[in-house]
Amino acid sequence: MFGIESEAAPEDIEDPKAYSIENARKKREHDKLMKKVEELKAHKREQIKILRNEFWKLLELNKELPAHMQFQRTDFNIDAKIHAEIHKKTSLKIEQVEKELAWEKQKHELGLKKLQDRFREPLESDTIVVYATQSDHQIASYRLVKPSKYSKLKRPSQSERRQSKMERLEKEGPGKKESQRDTGGSISLQEESVLEKGKKFRPRTLSEIMVENQIEKTKKLIQQAERAQFKILQRKKEWEELYKSKPDDDYEDPKDVQAIKEAQTYMGDFNLKTAPDYKIPEHMRINAAKKEEELGYLDTMAHGKKRYMNKCILSLRDLKLAVIEEIQCLVQELKNIQSSIPASKHMPIPQVPQIYPEEVPERRFQYDEETLLRFQRKQKKRQDKSSSKQSGTGSGGSAGGGLVGFLKLSSGKEGDLTTRDSLSRSSKASALLELPKPVEFEKAEPSDAELEIMKRDEVKHLYMQQFLCNRINELTVTFDAELHLLRHQKLKLDTKMKLSDLHHLTLFQEMLLLKNFEKQENILQERVNSLDKEEQDMQWKINETLKEMEEKKNEITKLQDQEKALYAGFQAALGENNKFANFLMKVLKKKIKRAKKKEVEGDADEDEESEESSEEESSLESDEDASGSEDDVFDDSICPTNCDVSLFELALQLREKRLDIEEALVEEKKIVDNLKKEYDTISKKVKVVATNLNAAEEALEAYQREKQQRLNELLVVIPLKLHQIEYMEFGEVPEDLSGTLVFSNHSLDRLQERIVQLQEENAKQQKLNKECRERRKLLIREKREMAKTISKMEETVRELMISKFGRVIDLEALQTLSVNTTLEELKIKKLRKELSNAKELRMWEEKIAQVRWDLMMKTKEHTKKLHQMNDLCLEKKKLDSRLNTLQNQQGNAFQGLRKADIVAKQKVTELVQTQLEKITALKEEIELLRKKGGLLLPPITPKPKNEMKPMDT
């Protein structure tokens, strides 16, 4: 016992896979239970199998029955809900699985989409290789990506000059002015239409009828003269057109000018771009933007050529697929035919061409369930072989789950290619080769007719066998011929594409070089544009100032004409035998001081300064007048005795007008002087800007020349063939070709032909020049003779006029002098004037009667007021006498007149004085109105209050 207690305790069995009796018992019971379950399952499966076989037998019996006695498939469904529930459960399970795998599916779809966007999206067409059927020839398409960015990128050229302000104004200005004129014209037309309507609806008077009758008579008389005058005018127009058609001395034929321009453009001295003094024309200047456009155009052209070739290759591949399908149909028909022909007469069946994977690269992205499972097995093998680090990255999961994102296309084998063309061809072949099916007969000796039929069928089958073999051979040969032709075209295109790639490299190098020059070039071009714009703006300002100067000069001439007309009118009003003509002219020409009109009152200092300046001016003017006049001093405020007052007043009014005109002239002259100064300053600035512009253009030209020299230094690849090289030394091509010039034979032949053409043209021009000189001499001689003839005829006409009329007269005036139009017009004018004067006289008579009535009422009122004043004066005297008595009685308490009496007396005297002045003014106005054609003067205003003297009583 002691030994047992001293033994160590056994360790617990922690391994779950370790053998134990309990586990063995549980496993045995579980196996027994599972065996019973499997037996039950097998028994149930046997029962289900028996029932299924019975069901299929019933279905076959049902099919053997007539159609009207057959049961429908739906009649076999005992319980329709079972199928619905089964479908519902399956759909729920599918939805559950889809929900569980949604995140994984979306993940792998995004991964696939990223791969497609990275590698497949920019690719426009993949490489397709088409193989020939009877040879080793093949043709491959171009692997194209989408068009380059240069084809879409188009920047505005920096060399384009901006429009100046003057150009914009010239474009916008005429339109606006014409619109304003149009609106003004429409308004005036509307007003005229309204007036004409008013005239139509107004009844005509007797005077208007008389005037219209007189006008109609004169019109009839004038029409004859107008006809003759029209003929004369027509003849004058013909002469004017003839003189206009006469060319000037410096006239140049437009055809000759155009021919010279074309010769200068196309046949000038073409200097090489490598020359140091080469000047780049404006239209040939290049920049980075234009070079990018050229590069993009080259890319688009090359891309278009390649795309067209890819379309041709793709159509050739489709043709091969159709040919293979048709050959398969023909081979099948051939096999059917050979089954009814003896083996000794069989022809070898042609081999069907194959479709290689390179010909259908799109099938790499087509898959079915087998391909997916195969891919999954490969991925599992890779995962097993890979290390733990690679497995930790989850590459296997992504590869296995990446199958979800594949595009599920219809699966099919390579041989099962069907198209509409192939189906149509197979249908045609089958229609041609319809053969009767062999019918089994009892073995018996054939008769002669049957033997004949069998021989005929055999011959027919042999013919069809030969026909099908020939057709298959024809299809393969024609396809190979098409492939050879297209391959030859593609080889030519490959050479062109290589040349375009070389040209692309050159253009790209030029573009990089131009981008380095672009910044400085833009700065210089912007400076040129800004100076050009500034010069145009200044030129526009100069034109505007010149226009304003012309307008102001026209206004000055108009004012001078007004002044002359004023003096002439006043001289006509004075008459010839007027004693006071010199006095009135002095009054008119006298320079007086005038208060300047001010829109806004200024400060007191400004008023004083203006008064001082006006006093100085008036003193100067008076000195000049005094020096220029004969009499030293004369008073122009008082009209002398025996002088006509109306003429004196007219002189005063015209003097005011003359002073207004002189002030306007002074202002206009000041404005003209300012405009001249402004014109001089702007013209100086224009010269400075022009010199700066020339310097900027020269700098830009030098920079362009430097840029061209740098471009000339770039290497350009020019492919040549050996027979095109004519630069030989000792019968061999030299190693150094730097001194050679690449020039086409066609251009060289054209230049040689042009030499001969120029010699012929020179001979023709010399001959034509000689003929023109002789013709010019002849024309000059004829012109002299014609001038002599015209002078003789003019002298003859002059002598005949003097002999017949006594003087030289105007024959045109004599032809048109059928009626004295001036006299008739004056008569009509006189009649209209008399009618208007009668109306005016009637109106003034009515006014005079009204004024007389007003005068009578005023005189009555004034006499009434005078009587009242007389009564007041008498009453005042009585009151004064009574007051004096009271003052004497009270000891002379009050002495002198009261202040109120003095004020009242002054008011009464002022009232009487103003009434007298008004009466005299009304009398003078009445006398003037009684005279016929008298001048209307303004009413005489009363004198200011400060000049009136109070009346003493």
PDB file of N, CA and C in Angstrom, residues 36 109 120 144 157 177 208 228 282 323 385 397 418 428 454 511 513 563 578 622 662 674 722 758 828 833 875:
ATOM      1  N   LYS A  36     -29.542   2.767 -40.097  1.00  0.00           N
ATOM      2  CA  LYS A  36     -30.993   2.617 -40.222  1.00  0.00           C
ATOM      3  C   LYS A  36     -31.575   3.733 -41.076  1.00  0.00           C
ATOM      4  N   GLU A 109     -17.081  42.660 -58.100  1.00  0.00           N
ATOM      5  CA  GLU A 109     -17.533  43.409 -59.283  1.00  0.00           C
ATOM      6  C   GLU A 109     -16.756  44.716 -59.428  1.00  0.00           C
ATOM      7  N   ARG A 120      -9.038  47.628 -70.252  1.00  0.00           N
ATOM      8  CA  ARG A 120      -9.935  47.405 -71.382  1.00  0.00           C
ATOM      9  C   ARG A 120     -10.654  48.679 -71.845  1.00  0.00           C
ATOM     10  N   LEU A 144      -5.448  49.306 -81.004  1.00  0.00           N
ATOM     11  CA  LEU A 144      -5.725  50.748 -80.945  1.00  0.00           C
ATOM     12  C   LEU A 144      -6.275  51.137 -79.591  1.00  0.00           C
ATOM     13  N   SER A 157      -5.079  80.517 -80.811  1.00  0.00           N
ATOM     14  CA  SER A 157      -3.747  80.909 -81.244  1.00  0.00           C
ATOM     15  C   SER A 157      -3.374  82.253 -80.633  1.00  0.00           C
ATOM     16  N   LYS A 177     -26.681 104.564 -85.749  1.00  0.00           N
ATOM     17  CA  LYS A 177     -27.114 105.798 -86.399  1.00  0.00           C
ATOM     18  C   LYS A 177     -28.265 105.534 -87.365  1.00  0.00           C
ATOM     19  N   GLU A 208     -58.678 128.715-101.044  1.00  0.00           N
ATOM     20  CA  GLU A 208     -57.912 127.506-101.335  1.00  0.00           C
ATOM     21  C   GLU A 208     -58.266 126.944-102.700  1.00  0.00           C
ATOM     22  N   ALA A 228     -38.833 118.617-121.829  1.00  0.00           N
ATOM     23  CA  ALA A 228     -37.593 119.039-122.492  1.00  0.00           C
ATOM     24  C   ALA A 228     -36.415 119.006-121.516  1.00  0.00           C
ATOM     25  N   GLU A 282       3.504  86.863 -91.933  1.00  0.00           N
ATOM     26  CA  GLU A 282       2.558  86.859 -90.810  1.00  0.00           C
ATOM     27  C   GLU A 282       1.722  85.591 -90.784  1.00  0.00           C
ATOM     28  N   VAL A 323     -17.190  31.279 -93.963  1.00  0.00           N
ATOM     29  CA  VAL A 323     -16.669  30.255 -94.886  1.00  0.00           C
ATOM     30  C   VAL A 323     -16.523  28.919 -94.182  1.00  0.00           C
ATOM     31  N   LYS A 385       0.256  25.559 -53.154  1.00  0.00           N
ATOM     32  CA  LYS A 385       1.688  25.654 -53.400  1.00  0.00           C
ATOM     33  C   LYS A 385       2.289  26.931 -52.822  1.00  0.00           C
ATOM     34  N   GLY A 397      -8.951  34.036 -52.008  1.00  0.00           N
ATOM     35  CA  GLY A 397     -10.357  34.449 -51.880  1.00  0.00           C
ATOM     36  C   GLY A 397     -10.769  35.399 -52.964  1.00  0.00           C
ATOM     37  N   THR A 418     -22.867  29.933 -85.693  1.00  0.00           N
ATOM     38  CA  THR A 418     -24.003  30.056 -86.616  1.00  0.00           C
ATOM     39  C   THR A 418     -24.263  31.519 -86.869  1.00  0.00           C
ATOM     40  N   LYS A 428     -29.474  26.821 -98.717  1.00  0.00           N
ATOM     41  CA  LYS A 428     -29.409  26.716-100.177  1.00  0.00           C
ATOM     42  C   LYS A 428     -28.743  25.396-100.595  1.00  0.00           C
ATOM     43  N   MET A 454     -30.778   3.362-110.641  1.00  0.00           N
ATOM     44  CA  MET A 454     -29.638   3.339-109.743  1.00  0.00           C
ATOM     45  C   MET A 454     -28.402   3.938-110.416  1.00  0.00           C
ATOM     46  N   MET A 511       7.085  70.949 -80.955  1.00  0.00           N
ATOM     47  CA  MET A 511       6.137  71.479 -79.980  1.00  0.00           C
ATOM     48  C   MET A 511       6.840  71.799 -78.654  1.00  0.00           C
ATOM     49  N   LEU A 513       9.993  72.544 -78.280  1.00  0.00           N
ATOM     50  CA  LEU A 513      10.821  73.722 -78.509  1.00  0.00           C
ATOM     51  C   LEU A 513       9.986  74.993 -78.541  1.00  0.00           C
ATOM     52  N   GLU A 563     -23.991 137.073 -89.165  1.00  0.00           N
ATOM     53  CA  GLU A 563     -23.614 138.481 -88.927  1.00  0.00           C
ATOM     54  C   GLU A 563     -23.721 139.289 -90.214  1.00  0.00           C
ATOM     55  N   ASN A 578     -31.504 157.679 -96.509  1.00  0.00           N
ATOM     56  CA  ASN A 578     -31.799 157.879 -95.084  1.00  0.00           C
ATOM     57  C   ASN A 578     -30.690 158.728 -94.478  1.00  0.00           C
ATOM     58  N   SER A 622     -14.334 150.026 -76.103  1.00  0.00           N
ATOM     59  CA  SER A 622     -14.673 151.445 -76.322  1.00  0.00           C
ATOM     60  C   SER A 622     -13.501 152.182 -76.939  1.00  0.00           C
ATOM     61  N   GLU A 662     -21.214 137.651 -81.721  1.00  0.00           N
ATOM     62  CA  GLU A 662     -19.785 137.845 -81.458  1.00  0.00           C
ATOM     63  C   GLU A 662     -19.315 137.010 -80.275  1.00  0.00           C
ATOM     64  N   ASN A 674      -8.337 125.169 -78.635  1.00  0.00           N
ATOM     65  CA  ASN A 674      -8.083 124.034 -77.719  1.00  0.00           C
ATOM     66  C   ASN A 674      -7.994 122.715 -78.479  1.00  0.00           C
ATOM     67  N   LEU A 722      16.977  54.133-103.343  1.00  0.00           N
ATOM     68  CA  LEU A 722      18.274  54.334-103.976  1.00  0.00           C
ATOM     69  C   LEU A 722      18.166  54.968-105.355  1.00  0.00           C
ATOM     70  N   LEU A 758       7.931  81.216-119.058  1.00  0.00           N
ATOM     71  CA  LEU A 758       8.256  82.622-118.798  1.00  0.00           C
ATOM     72  C   LEU A 758       8.870  83.288-120.027  1.00  0.00           C
ATOM     73  N   ILE A 828     -48.809 132.997-107.667  1.00  0.00           N
ATOM     74  CA  ILE A 828     -49.419 132.110-106.667  1.00  0.00           C
ATOM     75  C   ILE A 828     -49.006 132.533-105.263  1.00  0.00           C
ATOM     76  N   LYS A 833     -50.242 135.114-100.224  1.00  0.00           N
ATOM     77  CA  LYS A 833     -49.873 136.147 -99.265  1.00  0.00           C
ATOM     78  C   LYS A 833     -51.032 137.090 -98.996  1.00  0.00           C
ATOM     79  N   GLU A 875     -61.552 167.315 -49.525  1.00  0.00           N
ATOM     80  CA  GLU A 875     -61.813 166.986 -48.124  1.00  0.00           C
ATOM     81  C   GLU A 875     -60.557 167.178 -47.289  1.00  0.00           C
TER      82      GLU A 875
END
